[in-house]
Every structure is written in C-alpha cells, then in structure tokens.
Short mmCIF file of C-alpha atoms in Angstrom, two decimals:
data_model
loop_
_atom_site.label_atom_id
_atom_site.label_comp_id
_atom_site.label_asym_id
_atom_site.label_seq_id
_atom_site.Cartn_x
_atom_site.Cartn_y
_atom_site.Cartn_z
CA MET K 1 -0.24 -0.12 0.22
CA ARG K 2 2.77 2.41 1.13
CA GLU K 3 4.69 1.57 -1.91
CA VAL K 4 1.87 1.92 -4.39
CA PHE K 5 1.00 5.66 -2.24
CA GLN K 6 4.73 6.30 -3.23
CA GLN K 7 4.27 5.66 -6.61
CA GLU K 8 1.35 7.46 -7.15
CA LEU K 9 2.42 10.85 -5.49
CA GLN K 10 5.71 10.22 -8.13
CA GLU K 11 2.97 10.60 -11.11
CA VAL K 12 1.58 13.91 -9.11
CA GLN K 13 5.37 14.98 -9.19
CA GLU K 14 6.06 14.03 -12.78
CA ARG K 15 2.58 15.44 -13.78
CA LEU K 16 3.43 19.09 -12.08
CA VAL K 17 6.49 18.78 -13.83
CA GLU K 18 5.37 18.33 -17.09
CA ILE K 19 2.57 21.32 -17.40
CA ALA K 20 4.95 23.72 -15.54
CA SER K 21 7.31 22.80 -18.30
CA LEU K 22 4.35 23.71 -20.86
CA VAL K 23 3.69 26.88 -19.18
CA ALA K 24 7.06 28.14 -19.46
CA VAL K 25 7.03 27.27 -23.38
CA SER K 26 3.62 29.42 -23.30
CA ILE K 27 5.06 32.31 -21.62
CA GLU K 28 7.89 31.73 -23.61
CA ASN K 29 5.69 32.11 -26.68
CA ALA K 30 3.22 34.35 -25.89
CA THR K 31 6.43 36.95 -25.14
CA ARG K 32 7.68 36.13 -28.39
CA ALA K 33 4.38 36.77 -29.88
CA PHE K 34 4.19 39.64 -27.99
CA ASN K 35 7.00 41.55 -28.91
CA GLU K 36 7.43 40.91 -32.58
CA SER K 37 3.44 40.85 -33.21
CA ASN K 38 3.91 37.12 -34.31
CA VAL K 39 0.23 36.12 -34.56
CA SER K 40 0.61 32.72 -35.85
CA LEU K 41 2.76 31.91 -32.65
CA ALA K 42 -0.32 33.44 -30.42
CA GLU K 43 -2.79 31.66 -31.56
CA GLN K 44 -0.31 28.69 -30.82
CA VAL K 45 -0.03 30.06 -26.78
CA ILE K 46 -4.27 30.31 -26.98
CA ALA K 47 -4.34 26.40 -28.31
CA ASP K 48 -2.13 25.35 -25.74
CA ASP K 49 -3.54 27.03 -23.08
CA ASP K 50 -6.40 24.72 -23.36
CA LYS K 51 -4.03 21.68 -22.93
CA ILE K 52 -2.38 23.11 -19.93
CA ASP K 53 -6.42 22.99 -18.81
CA GLU K 54 -7.23 19.50 -19.55
CA LEU K 55 -3.53 18.56 -17.81
CA ALA K 56 -4.53 20.83 -14.93
CA ILE K 57 -8.41 18.51 -14.53
CA ASN K 58 -6.84 15.54 -14.87
CA LEU K 59 -4.05 16.30 -12.47
CA ASP K 60 -6.76 17.16 -9.53
CA GLU K 61 -8.78 13.97 -10.39
CA LEU K 62 -5.81 11.73 -10.12
CA ALA K 63 -5.55 13.79 -6.77
CA ILE K 64 -8.66 13.48 -5.82
CA ASN K 65 -8.61 9.75 -6.06
CA ILE K 66 -5.39 9.05 -4.06
CA LEU K 67 -6.75 11.03 -1.39
CA ALA K 68 -10.17 9.10 -1.74
CA ARG K 69 -8.17 5.30 -1.79
CA GLN K 70 -5.24 6.06 -0.13
CA GLN K 71 -6.25 8.26 2.81
CA PRO K 72 -2.67 9.91 3.21
CA VAL K 73 -2.33 11.64 6.94
CA ALA K 74 -0.04 14.02 8.26
CA ARG K 75 2.70 14.90 5.76
CA ASP K 76 1.55 13.02 2.34
CA LEU K 77 -1.87 14.45 3.13
CA ARG K 78 -0.45 18.12 2.88
CA ILE K 79 1.89 16.82 -0.56
CA VAL K 80 -1.38 16.14 -2.25
CA VAL K 81 -3.15 19.09 -0.87
CA SER K 82 -0.60 20.89 -2.09
CA ALA K 83 -0.59 19.22 -5.88
CA LEU K 84 -3.84 20.90 -5.93
CA ARG K 85 -2.88 24.07 -5.09
CA ILE K 86 0.16 23.83 -7.40
CA SER K 87 -2.12 22.59 -9.89
CA SER K 88 -4.46 25.56 -9.93
CA SER K 89 -1.59 27.84 -9.85
CA LEU K 90 0.06 26.79 -12.99
CA GLU K 91 -3.53 26.70 -14.40
CA ARG K 92 -3.64 30.37 -14.06
CA MET K 93 -0.19 30.70 -15.42
CA GLY K 94 -0.93 28.87 -18.35
CA ASP K 95 -3.91 31.54 -18.53
CA MET K 96 -1.64 35.07 -17.84
CA ALA K 97 0.64 33.41 -20.68
CA ASP K 98 -3.11 33.26 -22.98
CA HIS K 99 -4.40 36.56 -22.29
CA ILE K 100 -0.90 38.11 -23.76
CA ALA K 101 -0.97 36.28 -26.51
CA GLN K 102 -4.43 37.85 -26.76
CA LEU K 103 -3.56 41.12 -26.45
CA ALA K 104 -1.15 40.78 -29.70
CA ARG K 105 -3.54 38.72 -31.64
CA TYR K 106 -5.67 41.18 -31.33
CA ARG K 107 -3.36 44.76 -32.09
CA PHE K 108 -2.10 42.29 -34.87
CA PRO K 109 -0.65 43.94 -37.39
CA ASP K 110 0.53 46.53 -34.94
CA LYS K 111 2.70 45.56 -32.54
CA VAL K 112 1.01 45.82 -28.92
CA VAL K 113 3.34 48.32 -27.12
CA PRO K 114 5.41 51.76 -28.45
CA LYS K 115 8.91 51.50 -28.80
CA SER K 116 9.73 52.57 -25.58
CA LEU K 117 8.36 50.06 -23.71
CA ARG K 118 9.68 47.17 -25.88
CA LYS K 119 13.27 46.77 -23.87
CA THR K 120 11.11 46.50 -20.36
CA PHE K 121 8.35 43.87 -21.72
CA VAL K 122 11.39 41.64 -23.44
CA GLU K 123 13.09 41.90 -20.07
CA MET K 124 9.47 41.01 -18.28
CA GLY K 125 8.94 38.15 -20.58
CA GLN K 126 12.61 36.82 -20.08
CA LEU K 127 12.26 36.69 -15.87
CA ASP K 128 8.90 34.94 -16.52
CA VAL K 129 10.20 32.27 -18.46
CA GLU K 130 13.31 31.49 -16.44
CA MET K 131 11.06 31.52 -13.12
CA ALA K 132 8.62 28.96 -15.39
CA ARG K 133 11.59 26.82 -16.19
CA LYS K 134 13.12 27.42 -12.31
CA LEU K 135 9.91 26.41 -11.67
CA ALA K 136 9.53 22.73 -13.46
CA GLU K 137 13.12 22.31 -12.04
CA LEU K 138 12.26 23.01 -8.23
CA LEU K 139 8.89 20.79 -8.56
CA ARG K 140 11.08 18.03 -10.44
CA THR K 141 14.23 18.31 -7.50
CA GLU K 142 12.67 19.90 -4.44
CA ASP K 143 15.98 22.09 -4.74
CA VAL K 144 15.15 25.42 -2.44
CA GLN K 145 17.79 27.27 -3.74
CA LEU K 146 15.79 27.61 -6.77
CA ALA K 147 13.03 28.84 -4.26
CA GLU K 148 14.62 31.36 -3.44
CA GLU K 149 15.86 32.50 -6.74
CA ILE K 150 12.22 32.59 -8.03
CA ARG K 151 11.92 34.77 -4.83
CA ASN K 152 14.42 37.23 -6.23
CA ASP K 153 13.37 37.10 -9.92
CA ASP K 154 10.05 38.30 -8.35
CA ASP K 155 11.62 41.37 -6.94
CA ARG K 156 12.49 42.37 -10.52
CA ILE K 157 9.62 41.36 -12.02
CA ASP K 158 7.68 43.90 -9.72
CA ALA K 159 10.43 46.83 -10.23
CA LEU K 160 9.86 46.19 -13.83
CA HIS K 161 5.78 46.35 -13.25
CA LEU K 162 6.94 49.93 -10.95
CA SER K 163 8.59 51.15 -14.21
CA VAL K 164 6.02 50.78 -16.51
CA PHE K 165 3.66 52.77 -14.43
CA GLU K 166 6.00 55.25 -14.50
CA LYS K 167 6.68 55.65 -17.80
CA VAL K 168 2.86 55.20 -18.77
CA LEU K 169 2.22 58.14 -16.15
CA GLY K 170 5.95 60.24 -16.54
CA GLU K 171 5.76 63.13 -19.17
CA THR K 172 7.69 61.84 -21.79
CA TRP K 173 5.06 59.24 -22.95
CA LYS K 174 3.78 59.73 -25.96
CA GLY K 175 1.59 56.68 -26.42
CA GLY K 176 -2.64 57.20 -26.84
CA ALA K 177 -4.92 55.00 -24.60
CA GLU K 178 -4.56 52.29 -26.82
CA ASP K 179 -0.96 51.62 -25.92
CA THR K 180 -2.18 52.65 -22.08
CA VAL K 181 -4.64 49.84 -21.75
CA ASP K 182 -2.25 47.57 -23.24
CA ALA K 183 0.84 48.08 -21.37
CA THR K 184 -1.23 48.06 -18.27
CA LEU K 185 -2.64 45.10 -18.81
CA ALA K 186 0.32 43.11 -20.43
CA SER K 187 2.42 44.34 -17.49
CA ARG K 188 -0.30 43.47 -15.17
CA TYR K 189 -0.27 39.66 -16.92
CA HIS K 190 3.62 39.76 -16.28
CA GLU K 191 3.22 40.50 -12.55
CA ARG K 192 0.65 38.14 -12.11
CA PHE K 193 2.42 35.24 -13.66
CA ALA K 194 5.29 35.71 -11.43
CA ASP K 195 3.09 35.86 -8.16
CA HIS K 196 2.04 32.73 -9.27
CA ALA K 197 5.56 31.21 -9.62
CA VAL K 198 6.69 32.51 -6.12
CA SER K 199 2.82 30.74 -4.36
CA ILE K 200 3.92 27.77 -5.64
CA ALA K 201 7.74 28.09 -4.88
CA LYS K 202 6.72 28.96 -1.31
CA LYS K 203 4.88 25.45 -0.97
CA VAL K 204 7.34 23.55 -2.50
CA HIS K 205 9.95 25.43 -0.34
CA TYR K 206 7.45 24.15 2.84
CA LEU K 207 6.96 20.49 1.48
CA ALA K 208 10.69 19.93 1.49
CA THR K 209 11.77 21.67 4.54
CA GLY K 210 8.58 21.67 6.94
CA ASP K 211 9.30 25.10 7.54
CA TRP K 212 6.48 27.58 6.82
CA VAL K 213 8.01 30.35 4.42
CA ALA K 214 5.06 32.78 4.74
CA PRO K 215 1.28 32.93 4.35
CA GLU K 216 -0.20 33.53 1.20
CA ASP K 217 -0.19 37.10 -0.32
CA MET O 1 -18.25 9.26 13.63
CA ARG O 2 -20.37 10.11 10.57
CA GLU O 3 -22.58 12.73 13.00
CA VAL O 4 -19.03 14.36 14.16
CA PHE O 5 -18.67 14.60 10.09
CA GLN O 6 -21.55 16.08 9.38
CA GLN O 7 -21.09 18.83 12.08
CA GLU O 8 -17.68 19.44 11.31
CA LEU O 9 -18.85 20.08 7.51
CA GLN O 10 -21.55 22.36 8.77
CA GLU O 11 -18.80 23.89 10.55
CA VAL O 12 -17.07 24.51 7.32
CA GLN O 13 -20.41 25.68 5.66
CA GLU O 14 -20.92 28.39 8.09
CA ARG O 15 -17.45 29.46 7.71
CA LEU O 16 -17.59 29.70 4.10
CA VAL O 17 -20.32 31.72 4.38
CA GLU O 18 -18.59 34.11 7.26
CA ILE O 19 -16.17 35.04 4.58
CA ALA O 20 -18.26 35.44 1.60
CA SER O 21 -20.33 37.88 4.00
CA LEU O 22 -17.53 39.86 4.72
CA VAL O 23 -16.05 39.93 1.34
CA ALA O 24 -19.72 40.96 0.38
CA VAL O 25 -18.99 43.95 2.83
CA SER O 26 -15.49 44.69 1.66
CA ILE O 27 -16.68 44.80 -2.05
CA GLU O 28 -19.12 47.50 -1.11
CA ASN O 29 -17.25 49.55 0.74
CA ALA O 30 -14.44 49.45 -1.78
CA THR O 31 -16.77 50.68 -4.39
CA ARG O 32 -17.21 53.43 -1.99
CA ALA O 33 -14.30 54.60 -1.25
CA PHE O 34 -13.39 54.54 -4.86
CA ASN O 35 -16.39 56.25 -6.25
CA GLU O 36 -16.57 58.81 -3.32
CA SER O 37 -12.83 58.96 -2.86
CA ASN O 38 -13.13 58.00 0.46
CA VAL O 39 -9.58 57.51 2.24
CA SER O 40 -10.52 55.75 5.65
CA LEU O 41 -12.96 53.73 4.04
CA ALA O 42 -10.21 52.56 1.59
CA GLU O 43 -8.08 52.00 4.31
CA GLN O 44 -10.67 49.90 6.06
CA VAL O 45 -11.10 47.59 3.46
CA ILE O 46 -7.43 47.16 3.14
CA ALA O 47 -7.67 46.18 7.14
CA ASP O 48 -10.21 44.13 6.37
CA ASP O 49 -8.53 42.00 3.99
CA ASP O 50 -6.07 40.65 6.33
CA LYS O 51 -9.07 39.23 8.10
CA ILE O 52 -10.41 37.38 5.20
CA ASP O 53 -6.47 36.38 4.36
CA GLU O 54 -6.34 34.91 7.96
CA LEU O 55 -9.93 33.39 8.35
CA ALA O 56 -9.43 31.58 4.71
CA ILE O 57 -6.65 30.48 6.18
CA ASN O 58 -8.02 28.90 9.55
CA LEU O 59 -10.62 27.47 6.71
CA ASP O 60 -7.91 25.59 5.05
CA GLU O 61 -6.65 24.36 7.97
CA LEU O 62 -9.88 22.99 9.40
CA ALA O 63 -10.85 21.20 5.96
CA ILE O 64 -7.10 19.91 6.02
CA ASN O 65 -7.95 18.33 9.18
CA ILE O 66 -10.81 17.11 8.54
CA LEU O 67 -9.10 15.13 5.83
CA ALA O 68 -6.88 13.65 7.89
CA ARG O 69 -8.94 12.87 10.62
CA GLN O 70 -12.82 11.74 8.74
CA GLN O 71 -10.61 10.14 5.55
CA PRO O 72 -14.11 10.63 3.78
CA VAL O 73 -14.53 9.46 0.34
CA ALA O 74 -16.90 10.08 -2.96
CA ARG O 75 -19.55 13.04 -2.23
CA ASP O 76 -18.17 13.72 1.09
CA LEU O 77 -14.66 13.99 -0.15
CA ARG O 78 -15.47 16.25 -2.96
CA ILE O 79 -17.55 18.83 -0.12
CA VAL O 80 -14.09 18.80 1.60
CA VAL O 81 -11.35 19.53 -1.79
CA SER O 82 -14.19 21.96 -3.15
CA ALA O 83 -14.24 24.13 0.52
CA LEU O 84 -10.63 24.54 0.25
CA ARG O 85 -10.96 25.59 -3.64
CA ILE O 86 -13.91 27.76 -2.11
CA SER O 87 -12.18 29.58 0.24
CA SER O 88 -9.02 30.34 -2.07
CA SER O 89 -11.62 32.71 -4.59
CA LEU O 90 -13.28 34.13 -1.57
CA GLU O 91 -9.13 35.07 -0.34
CA ARG O 92 -9.17 36.27 -4.06
CA MET O 93 -11.89 38.05 -4.17
CA GLY O 94 -11.02 40.07 -0.81
CA ASP O 95 -7.54 40.80 -2.45
CA MET O 96 -9.55 42.20 -5.49
CA ALA O 97 -11.68 44.35 -3.15
CA ASP O 98 -8.56 45.64 -1.45
CA HIS O 99 -6.65 46.20 -4.90
CA ILE O 100 -9.92 48.45 -5.69
CA ALA O 101 -9.82 50.25 -2.64
CA GLN O 102 -5.79 50.43 -3.16
CA LEU O 103 -6.12 52.59 -6.05
CA ALA O 104 -8.95 55.50 -4.47
CA ARG O 105 -6.11 55.88 -1.82
CA TYR O 106 -3.52 56.23 -3.96
CA ARG O 107 -5.25 58.87 -5.65
CA PHE O 108 -6.55 60.55 -2.85
CA PRO O 109 -7.72 63.43 -2.72
CA ASP O 110 -8.60 63.22 -6.35
CA LYS O 111 -11.19 60.78 -7.50
CA VAL O 112 -9.89 57.88 -9.38
CA VAL O 113 -11.92 58.23 -12.73
CA PRO O 114 -13.31 60.93 -14.82
CA LYS O 115 -17.02 62.03 -14.81
CA SER O 116 -17.59 59.93 -18.07
CA LEU O 117 -16.94 56.74 -16.39
CA ARG O 118 -18.43 57.18 -12.72
CA LYS O 119 -21.78 55.35 -13.58
CA THR O 120 -20.39 52.11 -15.21
CA PHE O 121 -18.33 52.23 -12.46
CA VAL O 122 -21.02 52.67 -9.60
CA GLU O 123 -22.94 49.70 -11.81
CA MET O 124 -20.04 47.65 -11.99
CA GLY O 125 -19.54 48.02 -8.25
CA GLN O 126 -23.37 47.60 -6.89
CA LEU O 127 -23.06 44.50 -9.47
CA ASP O 128 -20.17 43.08 -7.55
CA VAL O 129 -21.73 43.50 -3.89
CA GLU O 130 -24.78 41.86 -5.44
CA MET O 131 -22.86 38.84 -6.58
CA ALA O 132 -21.09 38.25 -3.30
CA ARG O 133 -24.46 38.35 -1.29
CA LYS O 134 -26.03 36.26 -3.95
CA LEU O 135 -22.83 34.33 -3.35
CA ALA O 136 -23.15 33.92 1.06
CA GLU O 137 -26.60 33.12 0.55
CA LEU O 138 -26.09 30.34 -2.28
CA LEU O 139 -23.10 28.91 0.18
CA ARG O 140 -25.54 29.16 3.26
CA THR O 141 -28.69 27.30 0.79
CA GLU O 142 -27.37 25.91 -2.18
CA ASP O 143 -30.62 27.35 -3.34
CA VAL O 144 -29.10 26.88 -6.66
CA GLN O 145 -31.04 29.30 -8.73
CA LEU O 146 -28.84 31.68 -7.19
CA ALA O 147 -25.55 30.42 -8.95
CA GLU O 148 -27.85 30.67 -11.91
CA GLU O 149 -28.31 34.70 -11.29
CA ILE O 150 -24.59 34.41 -10.19
CA ARG O 151 -23.95 33.47 -13.55
CA ASN O 152 -26.11 36.08 -15.37
CA ASP O 153 -24.90 39.42 -13.37
CA ASP O 154 -21.26 37.93 -15.11
CA ASP O 155 -22.82 38.66 -18.16
CA ARG O 156 -23.59 42.10 -17.20
CA ILE O 157 -19.98 42.67 -15.32
CA ASP O 158 -18.30 41.66 -18.45
CA ALA O 159 -21.13 44.02 -20.67
CA LEU O 160 -19.74 46.82 -18.37
CA HIS O 161 -15.69 45.65 -18.50
CA LEU O 162 -16.08 46.06 -22.41
CA SER O 163 -17.79 49.13 -22.19
CA VAL O 164 -14.84 51.04 -20.55
CA PHE O 165 -12.47 49.67 -23.01
CA GLU O 166 -14.97 50.82 -25.84
CA LYS O 167 -15.16 54.58 -23.79
CA VAL O 168 -11.24 54.24 -22.98
CA LEU O 169 -10.52 53.96 -26.54
CA GLY O 170 -13.46 55.99 -28.33
CA GLU O 171 -12.54 59.23 -29.75
CA THR O 172 -14.31 60.98 -27.26
CA TRP O 173 -12.29 60.04 -24.32
CA LYS O 174 -10.58 63.19 -22.65
CA GLY O 175 -8.55 61.05 -19.92
CA GLY O 176 -5.04 61.19 -19.62
CA ALA O 177 -2.82 58.44 -18.89
CA GLU O 178 -3.48 58.19 -15.25
CA ASP O 179 -6.96 58.08 -15.55
CA THR O 180 -6.52 55.63 -18.60
CA VAL O 181 -4.70 53.09 -16.30
CA ASP O 182 -6.81 52.96 -13.28
CA ALA O 183 -9.66 52.84 -15.20
CA THR O 184 -8.13 49.55 -17.01
CA LEU O 185 -7.38 48.33 -13.75
CA ALA O 186 -10.34 49.17 -11.59
CA SER O 187 -12.63 46.92 -14.33
CA ARG O 188 -10.10 44.49 -14.65
CA TYR O 189 -10.41 43.78 -10.92
CA HIS O 190 -13.93 44.21 -10.95
CA GLU O 191 -13.99 41.55 -13.75
CA ARG O 192 -12.24 38.97 -11.98
CA PHE O 193 -13.98 39.79 -8.57
CA ALA O 194 -16.98 38.32 -10.96
CA ASP O 195 -15.06 35.57 -12.73
CA HIS O 196 -14.10 34.33 -8.87
CA ALA O 197 -17.69 34.54 -7.75
CA VAL O 198 -18.90 32.57 -10.99
CA SER O 199 -16.21 29.55 -10.40
CA ILE O 200 -17.73 29.09 -7.22
CA ALA O 201 -21.02 29.32 -7.92
CA LYS O 202 -20.16 26.86 -10.29
CA LYS O 203 -18.45 24.36 -8.08
CA VAL O 204 -21.84 25.22 -5.78
CA HIS O 205 -24.04 23.79 -8.11
CA TYR O 206 -21.75 21.18 -9.21
CA LEU O 207 -21.95 19.91 -5.15
CA ALA O 208 -25.57 20.12 -5.12
CA THR O 209 -26.70 19.00 -8.08
CA GLY O 210 -23.56 16.27 -8.57
CA ASP O 211 -24.17 18.01 -12.19
CA TRP O 212 -20.79 19.43 -13.65
CA VAL O 213 -21.54 22.63 -15.18
CA ALA O 214 -18.03 23.41 -16.96
CA PRO O 215 -14.24 22.95 -16.56
CA GLU O 216 -13.00 25.78 -14.95
CA ASP O 217 -12.44 28.70 -17.65
#
C-alpha cells in the first residue's frame, strides 16, 4: 500500500513538472508573439492553454482519487493538498500567457506596445520564462535554492512592473490610450504570472523543509 | 463518527458563508471608497483583507484536519476539496476589493476615474456587491437558482468591462494616461471579482446537483 502510494505521489510530481514545462513554453511563445507581433505563435499559445487546462483537471482528478483510496495523513496529506493548489496556480499561469498572446493577436498587425517600452517587456518576458523553467526544475528536484531564486526574480518583475507605470504616467509618454491600456494589462499579466510562480515556490519550499516561509499573499 | 463529520461539514459551510459575507461588505466599501474618494473607508477595506486572509487560512487548516481525521470518500471528499477551492477564490475576491481600495487611497484626494466613467463603475460595483451577497446566500442555502443568477450577473459585468475599454479607446475620451491606467485596472479587478464568484457558484451548483456545469475557465 505504502509503495503504491509513493508511486502515485511520483506520478503527481511528474505531471506537475510536465505542466510547469508547458507553461514555460507558453510564456516564452506568448512573450515572442507579443514582442514580435507574431499572430500564429499567439494562436498556438491560446490553443496550448486548453491543453494546460485539461492536464490540470486530470491531475486534480488523480489527486482526489489518491485522497479517496489512500487516505493519507500528516505530511502525505499535505503533499496531495499542495499538489491541488499548485495545479491551480499553474493553470492560472497558463491563463496569463494566454492573455498576453490575446493582446498580441488583438492588435495584429500592429505591435502591442510602443518602442519606449519594448525593452522592458522583453525583460519581463525573459524573467517570467526563467521563473517558469526554474519552477519546473524546483518541482522535479525540490532544490530549495531555486525557490529562493524565484523569489528574487519576482522582486525584479515587481520593479519592472512599477517602471511600466512610471513610464506610462511620465511626461515623456507619447502613447495613446490604446498603448496605455495594453501596457497596463500586459504588465499586470506578467506580474501575476510571477506571483503565481512565487506562491508555488513557497509551497514546495514548505513541503521540502517543513518550514513555512510566509502566509499566502 | 458520521455525525461528527456532518457537524464539521456544517462548520466548514458556516465559515465559508462568514467569509463570503465579509467579502460582500469589503467590495461594497471598496466601491464606495473608489467612487466617493473616501480614504478612511479604503483603509478599512485594506485592513479587512488581512482578516479575510486569516479566516481563509484557518478554514483551510480545518478542512485539511477533517481530511486527516475523517478520511472522507466520494461526495464527502469532494465537498471538503471544494471547500478548499472556494476558500481560495473568496480570498482572491477579498484581494480584488483591496486592490480597488488601494487605487482610491493612492489617488486621494483626487477621484479615481473621470466623470464619464463614474456611472459605469457605480454599476459594476453594485453588481459585484449583489453577486457577493448572492454567493453568501448560495453557500448557506445551496439554492441553485442563485448560481444561475450569479452567472447572469457576470454577463452584465463582462459587458460593462467591455464598455470601459470602448469608452477609453473611443474618440471622445478626454482622460490622461493616469485615468486610462486606473480605469483599466479597476475594471479588470471588478471583472476578476465576478469571475471568482462564478467559479464558486459552479462548484456549489456541482455539489448540490452532482451535475458538472463546465470546466474551470
């Protein structure tokens, strides 16, 4: 029984890694679609989000099934409950990639943001991609150093997010209302993407060390 | 054992109703703070969000505790897992009220949005308040008619959300970049608030009828 349970937990873990890896590809494609105004790539991200949603639902079913059959307690129970939460956060990260891709598709053939912000959005995208890759690796290895790095990356995303507002609200901003709306939304999506990554990193850190980093924000 | 379990489920339900009721008060106060530029009310919403977060964490602990001690299966298990998810969505609804209040506090003593959008935001706020109240009632009574109403309310919120963009991107828009950013964010927060309400309503509907309405969006 115990051995079966361990195998099932491993299955859960592998599936979380799989979804996190897909999310990393999605945010990379979404960022490229957004920055290069690539509508076919945007459409792929939107299609891939359905796949991420489906994998998350299947994983939830597996986790609930494990709860019902194995009736885990203590740490084992917390692992399964955490898997449910992590799956939900990964699903939202996929949504954020989808939303960024939708902005790109909606404005096509125009580029979404004006020149003065492009470098910032390239940087935000790169950071989000790195965070998602580290997250997949963290889920695979439970190397808490990665959780720490993800939190540091998030501080940089927050700074970039603020800098978008400073630019948009600054005197040199030449963008029209459309540019302002797009920059506001895209920046918010990147920032939320990173928040979800941190939230997952905290849960894995907690499970790996038994040390509760901080309550949900 | 069974009787204890039923009492515990009732406790979970009561706590969900309590949190939903607090969320309804918060979104009402946040909307007033936002529309009337009332900074002390905004600060109250921000403080109340900490309370909502704490109640949600306590409820999660109770639910995990029930899983560990009662080891429910089948429908009982799904109720407890759903409670965890509902609690997480309620916590996010509290965050949305907090974010709206923060916009009001940040711009004080200025009003957050220009005159041409005030009516729309009053309407969005009223709808969100109604949805949150219906949600508390739905959680208390499991009256699926309310779930239906919440979904209809959400369609109206989505239409208002679109109308904000139409106005901001229209030729008559006189607002500056700050107005555009604020309107974009506030509208997005109201829309997300409503999405979470629908997501909870679907879960309760599913639990009440065994009829899965639709997968997570």
